[in-house]
Amino acid sequence: MPQISALILAAGKGVRMKSALPKVLHSVGGIPMLARVLTTVNSLRPTSVGVVVGHRADLIRKSLASSPGKPAVFTQPVLNGSGGAVRAALSWVRRQRGAIVVTCGDTPLLRAETLKDLLKSHIRNRNVATVLTTEVPVPFGYGRIVRGFDGRVQRIVEELDASVEERRIQEINTGTYVFDGRTLARILPRLKPNNQKHEYYLTDVLEILNQEGGRVGAHVSDDREESQGVNSRADLASAEATFRRRILKSHMDNGVTLLDPDTTYIDEFVKIAPDTIIFPQTFIKGATVIGSGCQVGPWAFIDGCIFKNDVIFRASFAESSVLESGSRVGPYSRVRPGSVVGKNAHLGNFSEVKNSRIGEGSKANHLSYLGDAILGKNVNIGAGTITCNYDGIKKSPTSIQDQAFIGSNVNLIAPVRIGAHAVVGAGSSVSRDVPAWALAVERAPVVVIKNWAKKKFKKRTKAS
Ligand code: UD1
Ligand code: CA
């Protein structure tokens, strides 16, 4: 590969977005479009990357300050077209050796592989300019690729400047090109705003090169979706949908069953092992990693978790937690950050855990709250049991050791420790440590008054 550099055009206003935020800072898949394009061009290992900014340059500069490789930033003083944008970086263009990739900040779905193919085609054909094109059924709004009788690319004509005949052309300019750097630097000053918009069009470089006999080529991509340009909110939604489908497809290709891709939302960096089934209405976010043989959903929300193998997770929320193999959560449970649900442990229905460790085989099957608690193995938590971990000032821990049995409706008033094999009677409020094998029960004697209800009933019927 020869030396290459890359220039991203991001000065445009994005009028049709009707936004205070510059268009390229709108996100697709949770990451700003410009950052996505930067990552893609960085995969070519360019010697230098430039970004042309204009509209709300301050905001874009700020967003670029933290991006990898710190690109060189150029300001286009007047927004006079894509050619004007490259001209704003002319001094940089002149300094580059080899090929320059020029792409737009508003085509976030462009894949690194496609850029590499474009470059290869440029080099193989010894072109001075190669444009990435694709064929679309509805080419409206895009520049059309005009080819001669010999099939060679002659020029690119924009929608507004195109004849009726040219508007029928379905091969479009994706807005990504490779140029020989020195040739581009030489041609840029010759662009003229001879078009309906009175702008300097980068696309005109191709026609000028043809006139002087340079080799101009096109690399046709068969993935038309990746070249979708985002010019409006509707385009943004459509790019988002394409992006999401791309992720879902890669999971299915890897052996994951998605029962209903239409209602499944999986973030870009999520990993799922084969033979896991994802049920409808499921959201999997962040850097979640899910093992194999799991069943997730329906109605699941998972953010930043690790699920080992064979986990069953139904109609529940989990954040920043680990679910060990064979554990079962839900329906209707919430696993809050910092929790570990041990091997074969069960949680819920209607159970909440926060910053707690549920040991192997332990069960909190019904309506409980476990906060700042450490549970050993095979602990049983009765229905309605809660850890009272907060006294209004500070949080305190609860420890429940192996095989302990906590009856229903128990309040464990932290800090408190229940020893191994200990039993806590139903309805107790426990504010002292309970040693191993002991019984703790806090219960007022039951008063039974015979025929009490009968008397009351009589009184009531008399009164009415
Ligand atoms: C452009 C192409 C069109 C192509 C389409 C692909 C031209 C003349 N037309 O049209 O052939 O099919 O992209 O999506 O290039 N920009 C600047 N400064 C400006 C104007 C634009 O930096 O003064 C940047 C924008 O931020 C954007 C890119 O250039 O990233 C393209 O501009 P846009 O106005 O979206 O061009 P299109 O009409 O989409
Ligand atoms: Ca565009």
Coordinates of C-alpha atoms and ligand atoms in Angstrom, one line a residue:
M1 CA 0.0 0.0 0.0
P2 CA 1.3 3.4 -0.8
Q3 CA 1.3 6.2 1.7
I4 CA -2.3 7.5 2.3
S5 CA -4.0 10.2 4.2
A6 CA -7.7 11.0 4.7
L7 CA -9.8 14.1 4.7
I8 CA -13.3 14.2 6.2
L9 CA -15.7 16.9 5.1
A10 CA -17.8 18.1 8.0
A11 CA -18.4 21.8 7.5
G12 CA -21.9 21.7 6.1
K13 CA -24.8 23.1 8.0
G14 CA -27.1 20.2 7.7
V15 CA -30.1 22.6 7.2
R16 CA -32.6 19.9 6.8
M17 CA -31.8 18.4 10.3
K18 CA -33.3 21.6 11.8
S19 CA -31.0 21.2 14.7
A20 CA -28.8 23.4 16.9
L21 CA -26.3 20.6 16.9
P22 CA -24.2 20.3 13.8
K23 CA -25.4 17.4 11.6
V24 CA -22.2 15.3 12.0
L25 CA -22.5 15.3 15.8
H26 CA -25.9 13.5 15.7
S27 CA -25.4 9.9 16.7
V28 CA -26.0 6.6 15.0
G29 CA -25.8 3.6 17.3
G30 CA -25.0 5.9 20.2
I31 CA -21.9 7.3 18.6
P32 CA -21.7 10.7 16.7
M33 CA -21.5 10.2 12.9
L34 CA -18.2 12.0 12.6
A35 CA -16.6 9.8 15.3
R36 CA -17.8 6.7 13.3
V37 CA -16.3 8.0 10.1
L38 CA -13.0 8.8 11.9
T39 CA -12.8 5.3 13.2
T40 CA -13.4 3.9 9.7
V41 CA -10.7 6.0 8.1
N42 CA -8.3 5.3 10.9
S43 CA -8.5 1.6 10.0
L44 CA -6.6 2.5 6.8
R45 CA -3.7 3.6 9.1
P46 CA -3.4 6.9 7.3
T47 CA -0.3 9.0 7.8
S48 CA -2.5 12.1 8.5
V49 CA -6.2 12.7 8.9
G50 CA -7.8 16.1 8.3
V51 CA -11.3 17.3 9.1
V52 CA -12.9 20.3 7.5
V53 CA -15.2 22.2 9.8
G54 CA -17.4 25.3 9.4
H55 CA -20.8 25.4 10.8
R56 CA -20.5 25.3 14.7
A57 CA -16.8 24.7 14.3
D58 CA -16.4 25.2 18.0
L59 CA -18.6 22.2 18.9
I60 CA -16.9 20.0 16.4
R61 CA -13.4 20.9 17.4
K62 CA -14.4 20.1 21.0
S63 CA -15.7 16.7 20.0
L64 CA -12.5 16.0 18.0
A65 CA -10.2 17.0 20.9
S66 CA -10.6 13.6 22.5
S67 CA -10.7 11.5 19.4
P68 CA -7.9 9.0 18.7
G69 CA -5.0 10.3 16.5
K70 CA -6.1 13.9 17.0
P71 CA -6.9 14.9 13.4
A72 CA -5.8 18.2 11.8
V73 CA -8.7 20.5 11.7
F74 CA -9.4 23.1 9.0
T75 CA -12.0 25.8 9.0
Q76 CA -13.9 26.5 5.8
P77 CA -14.6 30.2 6.1
V78 CA -17.6 30.3 3.7
L79 CA -19.8 27.2 3.2
N80 CA -19.4 27.2 -0.6
G81 CA -19.6 23.5 -1.4
S82 CA -17.7 20.2 -1.0
G83 CA -15.0 21.5 -3.4
G84 CA -14.7 24.6 -1.2
A85 CA -14.3 22.4 1.8
V86 CA -11.3 20.5 0.3
R87 CA -9.9 23.8 -0.8
A88 CA -10.0 25.0 2.8
A89 CA -7.5 22.2 3.5
L90 CA -5.4 23.0 0.4
S91 CA -2.1 23.5 2.3
W92 CA -2.6 20.2 4.0
V93 CA -3.5 18.5 0.7
R94 CA -0.2 19.9 -0.8
R95 CA 1.8 18.4 2.0
Q96 CA 0.5 14.8 1.5
R97 CA 2.4 12.2 -0.4
G98 CA 0.6 9.4 -2.2
A99 CA -3.2 8.9 -2.2
I100 CA -5.8 11.0 -0.3
V101 CA -9.2 9.5 0.7
V102 CA -11.9 12.1 0.8
T103 CA -15.1 11.2 2.6
C104 CA -18.1 12.9 4.2
G105 CA -18.9 13.1 7.9
D106 CA -22.5 12.3 7.1
T107 CA -22.2 8.8 5.8
P108 CA -21.7 7.0 9.1
L109 CA -22.3 3.4 7.8
L110 CA -19.4 3.2 5.5
R111 CA -17.4 0.1 6.3
A112 CA -13.6 -0.1 6.6
E113 CA -13.6 -3.1 4.2
T114 CA -15.3 -1.0 1.5
L115 CA -12.7 1.8 1.9
K116 CA -9.9 -0.8 1.6
D117 CA -11.5 -2.2 -1.6
L118 CA -11.9 1.3 -3.0
L119 CA -8.2 1.9 -2.4
K120 CA -7.1 -1.4 -3.9
S121 CA -9.2 -0.7 -7.0
H122 CA -7.6 2.8 -7.2
I123 CA -4.1 1.4 -7.1
R124 CA -4.8 -1.6 -9.3
N125 CA -6.2 0.6 -12.1
R126 CA -3.5 3.3 -11.6
N127 CA -6.2 5.9 -11.4
V128 CA -5.7 9.5 -10.5
A129 CA -9.2 9.6 -9.0
T130 CA -11.6 6.8 -8.1
V131 CA -15.1 7.4 -6.8
L132 CA -17.0 5.0 -4.7
T133 CA -20.4 4.4 -6.3
T134 CA -23.4 2.2 -5.7
E135 CA -26.7 1.6 -7.5
V136 CA -29.9 2.5 -5.7
P137 CA -33.5 2.2 -6.8
V138 CA -34.3 5.8 -5.7
P139 CA -31.3 7.9 -6.6
F140 CA -33.1 11.2 -5.7
G141 CA -30.9 13.8 -4.1
Y142 CA -27.6 12.1 -4.9
G143 CA -25.0 13.0 -7.6
R144 CA -25.4 10.7 -10.6
I145 CA -22.5 8.9 -12.2
V146 CA -22.4 9.7 -15.9
R147 CA -20.5 7.1 -17.9
G148 CA -19.5 7.2 -21.6
F149 CA -20.2 4.6 -24.3
D150 CA -17.0 2.9 -23.2
G151 CA -18.4 2.5 -19.7
R152 CA -15.8 4.9 -18.2
V153 CA -16.8 7.5 -15.7
Q154 CA -17.0 10.9 -17.4
R155 CA -18.4 13.2 -14.7
I156 CA -20.8 13.4 -11.8
V157 CA -24.0 15.5 -12.1
E158 CA -25.9 16.7 -9.1
E159 CA -29.7 16.4 -8.9
L160 CA -30.4 20.1 -9.5
D161 CA -28.1 20.2 -12.6
A162 CA -29.1 16.9 -14.1
S163 CA -31.2 16.5 -17.3
V164 CA -34.3 14.4 -17.1
E165 CA -32.3 11.6 -18.8
E166 CA -29.5 11.9 -16.2
R167 CA -31.9 11.8 -13.3
R168 CA -32.8 8.3 -14.4
I169 CA -29.3 7.1 -13.7
Q170 CA -29.3 4.8 -10.7
E171 CA -25.6 4.7 -10.1
I172 CA -24.8 7.4 -7.5
N173 CA -21.8 9.1 -6.0
T174 CA -21.5 7.9 -2.4
G175 CA -19.4 11.0 -1.5
T176 CA -16.2 9.0 -0.9
Y177 CA -13.2 9.2 -3.3
V178 CA -9.5 8.4 -3.6
F179 CA -7.3 11.0 -5.3
D180 CA -3.7 11.2 -6.2
G181 CA -2.8 13.9 -3.7
R182 CA -0.6 16.0 -6.0
T183 CA -3.1 15.9 -8.8
L184 CA -5.9 16.9 -6.4
A185 CA -3.8 19.9 -5.1
R186 CA -3.2 21.0 -8.7
I187 CA -6.9 20.8 -9.8
L188 CA -8.6 22.3 -6.8
P189 CA -7.8 25.9 -7.6
R190 CA -9.5 25.4 -11.0
L191 CA -13.0 24.5 -9.7
K192 CA -15.7 27.0 -10.7
P193 CA -19.1 27.4 -9.2
N194 CA -20.9 26.8 -12.5
N195 CA -24.0 25.1 -11.2
Q196 CA -27.5 25.8 -9.8
K197 CA -26.2 26.2 -6.3
H198 CA -23.2 28.4 -7.3
E199 CA -21.0 26.2 -5.1
Y200 CA -17.6 24.7 -5.7
Y201 CA -18.2 21.0 -6.3
L202 CA -15.6 18.4 -5.5
T203 CA -17.3 16.2 -8.0
D204 CA -16.2 18.5 -10.8
V205 CA -12.6 17.4 -10.2
L206 CA -13.4 14.2 -12.1
E207 CA -14.6 16.0 -15.2
I208 CA -11.5 18.2 -15.3
L209 CA -9.3 15.2 -14.9
N210 CA -11.0 13.5 -17.8
Q211 CA -10.6 16.5 -19.9
E212 CA -6.8 16.4 -19.4
G213 CA -6.7 12.7 -20.1
G214 CA -6.2 11.4 -16.5
R215 CA -7.5 8.0 -15.5
V216 CA -10.7 8.4 -13.6
G217 CA -12.4 5.2 -12.3
A218 CA -15.3 4.1 -10.1
H219 CA -15.5 1.3 -7.6
V220 CA -19.0 0.0 -7.4
S221 CA -20.1 -1.2 -4.0
D222 CA -22.9 -3.8 -3.8
D223 CA -23.8 -2.7 -0.3
R224 CA -26.0 0.2 -1.1
E225 CA -27.1 0.7 2.5
E226 CA -23.6 1.6 3.8
S227 CA -23.5 4.7 1.6
Q228 CA -26.7 6.2 2.9
G229 CA -26.0 9.9 3.4
V230 CA -27.8 11.5 6.4
N231 CA -29.3 14.8 5.5
S232 CA -32.6 14.8 7.5
R233 CA -34.0 13.3 10.7
A234 CA -35.8 10.7 8.5
D235 CA -32.4 9.8 7.0
L236 CA -31.0 9.6 10.5
A237 CA -33.7 7.1 11.6
S238 CA -33.1 5.1 8.5
A239 CA -29.4 4.9 9.1
E240 CA -30.1 3.9 12.7
A241 CA -32.3 1.1 11.5
T242 CA -29.7 -0.1 8.9
F243 CA -27.1 0.0 11.6
R244 CA -29.2 -2.0 14.0
R245 CA -30.1 -4.7 11.4
R246 CA -26.4 -5.0 10.6
I247 CA -25.6 -5.8 14.3
L248 CA -28.6 -8.2 14.6
K249 CA -27.5 -10.0 11.4
S250 CA -24.0 -10.5 12.7
H251 CA -25.3 -12.2 15.8
M252 CA -27.6 -14.5 13.8
D253 CA -24.6 -15.3 11.6
N254 CA -22.7 -16.2 14.7
G255 CA -25.4 -18.7 15.8
V256 CA -27.6 -16.7 18.1
T257 CA -31.4 -17.1 17.7
L258 CA -33.3 -13.8 17.6
L259 CA -37.0 -14.6 17.7
D260 CA -38.1 -11.2 16.7
P261 CA -35.3 -8.9 15.3
D262 CA -37.9 -6.1 14.8
T263 CA -38.1 -5.7 18.6
T264 CA -34.6 -6.6 19.6
Y265 CA -32.1 -3.9 20.3
I266 CA -28.4 -4.9 20.7
D267 CA -25.6 -2.4 21.1
E268 CA -22.6 -2.6 18.8
F269 CA -20.1 -4.0 21.3
V270 CA -22.3 -6.7 22.9
K271 CA -21.0 -10.2 22.5
I272 CA -23.3 -13.3 22.5
A273 CA -22.2 -16.9 22.2
P274 CA -23.9 -19.4 19.9
D275 CA -27.1 -21.2 20.9
T276 CA -28.4 -18.4 23.1
I277 CA -32.0 -17.5 22.3
I278 CA -33.1 -13.8 22.5
F279 CA -36.8 -13.4 22.9
P280 CA -38.8 -10.4 21.7
Q281 CA -38.7 -6.9 23.2
T282 CA -35.2 -7.1 24.5
F283 CA -32.5 -4.4 24.9
I284 CA -28.9 -5.4 25.4
K285 CA -26.6 -2.5 26.0
G286 CA -23.0 -1.4 26.7
A287 CA -20.2 -4.0 26.8
T288 CA -22.5 -6.9 27.8
V289 CA -21.2 -10.4 27.3
I290 CA -23.6 -13.3 27.2
G291 CA -22.6 -17.0 27.1
S292 CA -24.2 -19.9 25.3
G293 CA -27.4 -21.7 26.0
C294 CA -29.0 -18.6 27.6
Q295 CA -32.6 -17.5 27.2
V296 CA -33.0 -13.8 27.4
G297 CA -36.4 -12.1 27.4
P298 CA -39.1 -11.5 26.5
W299 CA -39.0 -8.0 27.9
A300 CA -35.4 -7.8 29.1
F301 CA -33.1 -4.8 29.6
I302 CA -29.5 -5.6 30.2
D303 CA -26.7 -3.0 30.4
G304 CA -23.0 -3.8 31.0
C305 CA -23.5 -7.3 32.3
I306 CA -21.7 -10.6 32.1
F307 CA -24.0 -13.6 31.7
K308 CA -22.3 -17.0 31.8
N309 CA -23.8 -20.1 30.2
D310 CA -27.4 -21.3 30.5
V311 CA -28.7 -18.3 32.2
I312 CA -32.5 -17.7 32.1
F313 CA -33.4 -14.1 32.3
R314 CA -37.1 -13.1 31.8
A315 CA -38.8 -9.8 31.9
S316 CA -36.2 -8.2 34.1
F317 CA -33.6 -5.4 34.4
A318 CA -29.9 -6.0 35.0
E319 CA -27.1 -3.4 35.1
S320 CA -23.3 -3.8 35.6
S321 CA -23.6 -7.3 37.2
V322 CA -22.6 -10.9 36.8
L323 CA -25.0 -13.7 36.4
E324 CA -23.2 -17.0 36.8
S325 CA -24.0 -20.2 34.9
G326 CA -27.5 -21.7 35.3
S327 CA -28.8 -18.7 37.3
R328 CA -32.4 -17.8 36.8
V329 CA -33.8 -14.2 37.1
G330 CA -37.3 -13.0 36.8
P331 CA -39.9 -12.5 35.8
Y332 CA -40.0 -9.0 37.1
S333 CA -36.8 -8.6 38.9
R334 CA -34.1 -6.0 39.0
V335 CA -30.4 -6.7 39.4
R336 CA -28.7 -3.4 40.2
P337 CA -25.0 -2.5 39.7
G338 CA -22.3 -4.5 41.6
S339 CA -24.3 -7.7 42.0
V340 CA -23.3 -11.3 41.4
V341 CA -26.0 -13.9 41.0
G342 CA -24.3 -17.2 41.7
K343 CA -24.4 -20.5 39.9
N344 CA -27.9 -22.0 39.7
A345 CA -29.2 -19.2 42.0
H346 CA -32.8 -18.0 41.6
L347 CA -34.0 -14.5 41.9
G348 CA -37.6 -13.4 41.6
N349 CA -40.4 -12.9 40.7
F350 CA -40.4 -9.4 42.0
S351 CA -37.0 -9.4 43.7
E352 CA -34.4 -6.6 43.7
V353 CA -30.7 -6.9 44.5
K354 CA -28.1 -4.2 44.7
N355 CA -24.4 -4.5 45.3
S356 CA -24.9 -8.0 46.6
R357 CA -23.6 -11.4 46.1
I358 CA -26.0 -14.3 45.9
G359 CA -24.1 -17.5 46.5
E360 CA -24.4 -20.7 44.5
G361 CA -27.8 -22.4 44.7
S362 CA -29.3 -19.6 46.8
K363 CA -32.9 -18.6 46.2
A364 CA -34.8 -15.4 46.7
N365 CA -37.9 -16.4 44.8
H366 CA -40.5 -13.9 45.8
L367 CA -40.7 -10.2 46.5
S368 CA -37.5 -9.4 48.3
Y369 CA -34.9 -6.7 48.5
L370 CA -31.2 -7.6 49.1
G371 CA -28.9 -4.6 49.3
D372 CA -25.2 -4.6 50.3
A373 CA -25.7 -8.3 51.2
I374 CA -23.4 -11.3 50.9
L375 CA -25.2 -14.6 50.7
G376 CA -23.4 -17.9 51.0
K377 CA -24.5 -21.1 49.3
N378 CA -28.0 -22.6 49.3
V379 CA -29.5 -19.8 51.3
N380 CA -33.2 -19.5 51.3
I381 CA -34.8 -16.1 51.4
G382 CA -38.5 -16.2 52.2
A383 CA -41.1 -14.2 50.4
G384 CA -41.2 -10.5 51.4
T385 CA -37.8 -10.5 53.1
I386 CA -35.8 -7.4 53.0
T387 CA -32.4 -6.2 54.1
C388 CA -32.8 -2.8 55.9
N389 CA -29.4 -1.6 54.6
Y390 CA -30.0 2.2 55.0
D391 CA -30.7 4.0 58.2
G392 CA -31.2 7.4 56.5
I393 CA -27.5 8.3 56.9
K394 CA -25.4 5.3 55.9
K395 CA -25.5 2.0 54.1
S396 CA -24.7 -1.1 56.1
P397 CA -23.9 -4.7 55.1
T398 CA -25.8 -7.9 55.7
S399 CA -24.1 -11.3 55.7
I400 CA -26.1 -14.5 55.4
Q401 CA -24.0 -17.7 55.5
D402 CA -24.3 -21.1 53.8
Q403 CA -27.6 -23.0 54.2
A404 CA -29.2 -20.3 56.4
F405 CA -33.0 -20.2 56.1
I406 CA -34.8 -16.9 56.3
G407 CA -38.5 -17.2 56.7
S408 CA -41.1 -15.0 55.0
N409 CA -41.4 -11.3 55.7
V410 CA -38.2 -10.9 57.7
N411 CA -36.5 -7.5 58.2
L412 CA -32.7 -8.0 58.5
I413 CA -31.6 -4.7 60.1
A414 CA -28.0 -4.1 58.9
P415 CA -25.3 -4.4 59.9
V416 CA -26.3 -7.9 60.8
R417 CA -24.9 -11.4 60.3
I418 CA -26.8 -14.7 60.1
G419 CA -24.6 -17.7 60.7
A420 CA -24.6 -20.9 58.6
H421 CA -27.6 -23.2 59.0
A422 CA -29.3 -20.6 61.2
V423 CA -33.1 -20.2 60.9
V424 CA -35.0 -16.9 61.2
G425 CA -38.7 -17.2 61.9
A426 CA -41.2 -15.6 59.6
G427 CA -42.1 -12.0 60.4
S428 CA -39.0 -11.3 62.6
S429 CA -37.1 -8.1 62.6
V430 CA -33.6 -9.1 63.3
S431 CA -31.2 -6.4 64.6
R432 CA -28.6 -8.7 66.2
D433 CA -26.2 -11.3 64.8
V434 CA -27.5 -14.9 64.8
P435 CA -25.0 -17.6 65.4
A436 CA -24.7 -20.7 63.2
W437 CA -27.4 -23.4 63.7
A438 CA -29.5 -21.0 66.0
L439 CA -33.1 -20.0 65.6
A440 CA -34.0 -16.3 65.8
V441 CA -37.6 -15.4 66.1
E442 CA -39.1 -12.1 67.1
R443 CA -42.8 -12.5 67.5
A444 CA -45.6 -11.2 69.8
P445 CA -47.8 -14.0 71.0
V446 CA -51.0 -14.4 69.0
V447 CA -54.2 -13.4 70.9
V448 CA -57.2 -15.5 69.9
I449 CA -60.6 -14.2 71.3
K450 CA -63.3 -16.6 70.7
N451 CA -66.6 -15.4 69.1
W452 CA -65.2 -11.8 68.9
A453 CA -66.2 -11.4 65.3
K454 CA -69.7 -12.8 65.9
K455 CA -70.4 -10.0 68.5
K456 CA -69.1 -7.4 66.2
F457 CA -71.4 -8.7 63.4
K458 CA -74.4 -8.6 65.7
K459 CA -73.7 -5.0 66.7
R460 CA -73.4 -4.0 63.1
T461 CA -76.7 -5.6 62.0
K462 CA -78.5 -3.9 64.9
A463 CA -77.3 -0.5 63.9
S464 CA -78.5 -0.8 60.3
Ligands
UD1_1 C1 -22.8 15.2 -1.9 C2 -22.3 15.1 -3.4 C3 -23.2 14.1 -4.1 C4 -23.2 12.8 -3.4 C5 -23.6 13.0 -1.9 C6 -23.4 11.7 -1.1 C7 -21.2 17.2 -4.0 C8 -21.3 18.4 -4.9 N1 -22.2 16.3 -4.0 O1 -24.1 15.8 -2.0 O2 -22.7 13.9 -5.4 O3 -24.1 11.9 -4.0 O4 -22.8 14.0 -1.3 O5 -23.9 11.7 0.1 O6 -20.2 17.0 -3.4 N2 -19.6 20.1 3.1 C9 -18.7 20.9 3.6 N3 -18.7 22.2 3.2 C10 -19.7 22.7 2.4 C11 -20.7 21.8 1.9 C12 -20.6 20.5 2.3 O7 -17.8 20.5 4.4 O8 -19.6 23.9 2.0 C13 -19.6 18.7 3.6 C14 -20.8 18.3 4.4 O9 -20.6 18.5 5.8 C15 -21.0 16.8 4.1 C16 -20.4 16.7 2.7 O10 -19.6 17.8 2.5 O11 -20.3 16.0 5.0 C17 -21.5 16.6 1.7 O12 -22.2 17.8 1.7 P1 -23.8 17.8 1.5 O13 -24.3 19.1 1.5 O14 -24.4 16.8 2.4 O15 -23.8 17.2 0.0 P2 -24.9 16.4 -0.8 O16 -25.9 17.3 -1.3 O17 -25.4 15.3 0.1
CA2 CA -25.0 14.6 2.2

